[in-house]
Coordinates of C-alpha atoms and ligand atoms in Angstrom, one line a residue:
X1 CA 127.9 162.7 6.9
X2 CA 127.9 161.8 10.6
X3 CA 129.8 163.4 13.5
X4 CA 130.0 161.5 16.8
X5 CA 130.5 163.1 20.2
X6 CA 132.1 160.9 22.9
X7 CA 133.4 161.2 26.5
X8 CA 134.2 157.6 27.6
X9 CA 134.9 154.1 26.4
X10 CA 133.4 154.5 22.9
X11 CA 131.8 151.0 22.5
X12 CA 128.8 152.7 20.8
X13 CA 131.2 154.6 18.5
X14 CA 132.7 151.2 17.7
X15 CA 129.3 149.8 16.8
X16 CA 128.6 152.7 14.5
X17 CA 132.0 152.2 12.8
X18 CA 131.4 148.5 12.4
X19 CA 128.0 149.1 10.9
X20 CA 129.8 150.9 8.1
X21 CA 128.1 154.3 8.7
X22 CA 129.7 157.4 7.1
X23 CA 131.4 158.9 10.1
X24 CA 133.7 161.8 9.2
X25 CA 134.4 163.4 12.5
X26 CA 134.7 162.4 16.2
X27 CA 134.9 165.0 18.9
X28 CA 135.2 164.8 22.7
X29 CA 135.1 167.1 25.7
X30 CA 138.0 165.1 27.1
X31 CA 141.3 164.8 25.3
X32 CA 142.0 161.6 27.2
X33 CA 138.7 159.8 26.3
X34 CA 139.6 156.2 25.3
X35 CA 136.9 156.5 22.6
X36 CA 139.0 158.9 20.5
X37 CA 141.4 156.0 19.8
X38 CA 138.6 154.0 18.2
X39 CA 138.1 156.5 15.4
X40 CA 139.9 156.3 12.1
X41 CA 138.5 159.6 10.9
X42 CA 139.3 163.2 12.0
X43 CA 139.2 163.7 15.7
X44 CA 139.3 166.7 18.0
X45 CA 139.0 167.6 21.7
X46 CA 137.2 170.6 23.0
X47 CA 138.0 170.8 26.7
X48 CA 135.8 173.3 28.6
X49 CA 138.8 174.7 30.4
X50 CA 140.2 175.9 27.1
X51 CA 137.3 178.2 26.4
X52 CA 135.7 181.2 28.2
X53 CA 132.4 179.3 28.7
X54 CA 130.2 176.5 27.4
X55 CA 128.7 178.5 24.7
X56 CA 132.1 179.4 23.2
X57 CA 133.2 175.8 23.5
X58 CA 130.0 174.5 21.8
X59 CA 130.3 177.1 19.0
X60 CA 133.9 176.0 18.3
X61 CA 132.8 172.3 18.3
X62 CA 129.9 173.1 15.9
X63 CA 132.2 175.0 13.6
X64 CA 134.7 172.2 13.4
X65 CA 132.0 169.6 12.8
X66 CA 130.5 171.7 10.0
X67 CA 134.0 172.0 8.4
X68 CA 134.1 168.2 8.4
X69 CA 130.8 168.1 6.4
X70 CA 128.8 166.8 9.3
X71 CA 125.0 167.0 9.0
X72 CA 123.9 164.5 11.7
X73 CA 125.4 164.5 15.2
X74 CA 125.3 161.3 17.3
X75 CA 126.0 161.5 21.0
X76 CA 127.6 158.1 22.0
X77 CA 128.4 158.4 25.7
X78 CA 128.9 162.2 25.5
X79 CA 128.6 163.4 29.1
X80 CA 128.1 167.2 28.8
X81 CA 124.8 169.0 28.1
X82 CA 124.8 170.8 24.7
X83 CA 123.9 174.5 24.7
X84 CA 121.4 176.2 22.3
X85 CA 124.5 177.6 20.5
X86 CA 125.3 174.0 19.4
X87 CA 121.8 172.7 18.9
X88 CA 120.6 175.6 16.7
X89 CA 123.4 174.6 14.2
X90 CA 122.0 171.1 13.7
X91 CA 118.3 171.5 14.1
X92 CA 116.5 168.2 14.6
X93 CA 119.7 166.4 13.8
X94 CA 121.3 165.5 17.1
X95 CA 120.5 162.1 18.6
X96 CA 121.6 160.4 21.9
X97 CA 121.6 156.9 23.3
X98 CA 120.7 156.4 26.9
X99 CA 120.6 153.3 29.2
X100 CA 117.0 153.4 30.5
X101 CA 113.5 153.4 29.2
X102 CA 113.1 157.2 28.9
X103 CA 111.4 159.3 30.1
X104 CA 112.2 157.1 33.2
X105 CA 115.6 157.6 34.7
X106 CA 117.3 160.4 32.8
X107 CA 120.7 161.6 33.8
X108 CA 124.2 160.4 34.3
X109 CA 123.5 157.7 37.0
X110 CA 120.6 155.9 35.3
X111 CA 121.9 152.4 35.7
X112 CA 122.6 152.7 39.4
X113 CA 119.3 154.5 40.0
X114 CA 117.3 151.7 38.3
X115 CA 118.9 149.1 40.5
X116 CA 118.3 151.2 43.6
X117 CA 114.7 151.6 42.6
X118 CA 114.3 147.8 42.2
X119 CA 112.8 148.0 38.7
X120 CA 112.2 144.6 36.9
X121 CA 112.9 146.0 33.5
X122 CA 115.4 148.4 32.0
X123 CA 116.3 149.1 28.4
X124 CA 118.0 151.3 25.9
X125 CA 116.6 154.5 24.3
X126 CA 117.6 156.5 21.3
X127 CA 116.2 160.0 21.3
X128 CA 116.4 163.4 19.7
X129 CA 118.4 165.9 21.8
X130 CA 117.0 169.1 23.1
X131 CA 118.3 171.4 25.8
X132 CA 117.1 169.2 28.7
X133 CA 118.6 166.2 30.3
X134 CA 117.7 163.2 28.1
X135 CA 114.4 164.8 27.5
X136 CA 113.9 165.0 23.7
X137 CA 111.4 162.8 21.7
X138 CA 112.2 159.1 21.8
X139 CA 112.9 157.5 18.4
X140 CA 113.4 153.9 19.4
X141 CA 113.5 151.9 22.6
X142 CA 114.1 148.3 23.6
X143 CA 113.6 146.5 26.9
X144 CA 116.1 144.3 28.8
X145 CA 115.3 142.4 32.0
X146 CA 116.9 143.2 35.3
X147 CA 118.2 139.9 36.8
X148 CA 118.7 138.8 40.4
X149 CA 122.2 139.7 41.6
X150 CA 122.7 142.3 38.9
X151 CA 125.4 144.9 39.6
X152 CA 125.6 148.2 37.8
X153 CA 128.3 146.6 35.6
X154 CA 126.3 143.5 34.6
X155 CA 123.1 145.5 33.9
X156 CA 125.0 148.2 32.0
X157 CA 126.7 145.5 29.8
X158 CA 123.3 143.9 29.0
X159 CA 121.9 147.3 28.1
X160 CA 124.9 148.2 26.0
X161 CA 124.6 145.0 23.9
X162 CA 121.2 146.3 22.9
X163 CA 122.4 149.9 22.3
X164 CA 125.1 148.6 20.0
X165 CA 122.4 147.2 17.7
X166 CA 119.7 149.9 18.2
X167 CA 121.8 153.0 17.7
X168 CA 123.2 152.0 14.3
X169 CA 119.8 151.0 13.1
X170 CA 118.3 154.4 14.0
X171 CA 121.2 156.3 12.6
X172 CA 121.0 154.4 9.4
X173 CA 117.3 155.3 9.1
X174 CA 118.0 159.0 9.8
X175 CA 120.7 159.0 7.1
X176 CA 118.3 157.6 4.6
X177 CA 115.8 160.5 5.1
Ligands
GRF201 C1 126.1 154.2 27.1 O1 125.5 153.3 28.0 C2 125.2 155.3 26.7 O2 123.8 154.9 26.7 C3 125.4 156.3 27.8 O3 126.8 156.2 28.1 C4 127.3 154.9 27.7 C5 128.4 155.1 26.8 O4 129.2 153.9 26.6 N1 125.0 157.6 27.4 P1 130.3 153.9 25.5 O5 131.3 155.0 25.7 O6 129.7 154.0 24.1 O7 131.0 152.5 25.7

């Protein structure tokens, strides 16, 4: 059973849903994340301001996911770092999708930074999550070209169209293990 963590639009969540994967729970650090509305399963918000600290928030989120039967956690545009208190509950079973060819350009501004650096190629990466910023082992990666005149929006859209295929493929393989 899959749990998905989201913070934003949720187009990757939508791709996972449309791929027919067994998603039982969707959680967010933001109660107003548009992604939550795309879920037809159980949803919950764990806002940092409602807990004493990040560890307490992550423990509560892990408890809730476990209660929903989650064994594999997919970060689909989840914008907070996860603490050890969360990761130790799902060892080797947390994956993330990121809009660059990791280990190049980790972090929250990867698309803008790639354009500013003038790279000719970008891409999408799916990787296992550790305590660092987009630093766990890469499971799958696919390249996309950077085109003349690209803006952060046009490049991100091109990357996302790859993410929407790559992420469900990797998640399906992990579920089959
Ligand atoms: C994706 O580009 C993902 O790689 C990054 O955040 C974006 C999330 O988009 N981590 P969405 O919320 O799935 O539309």
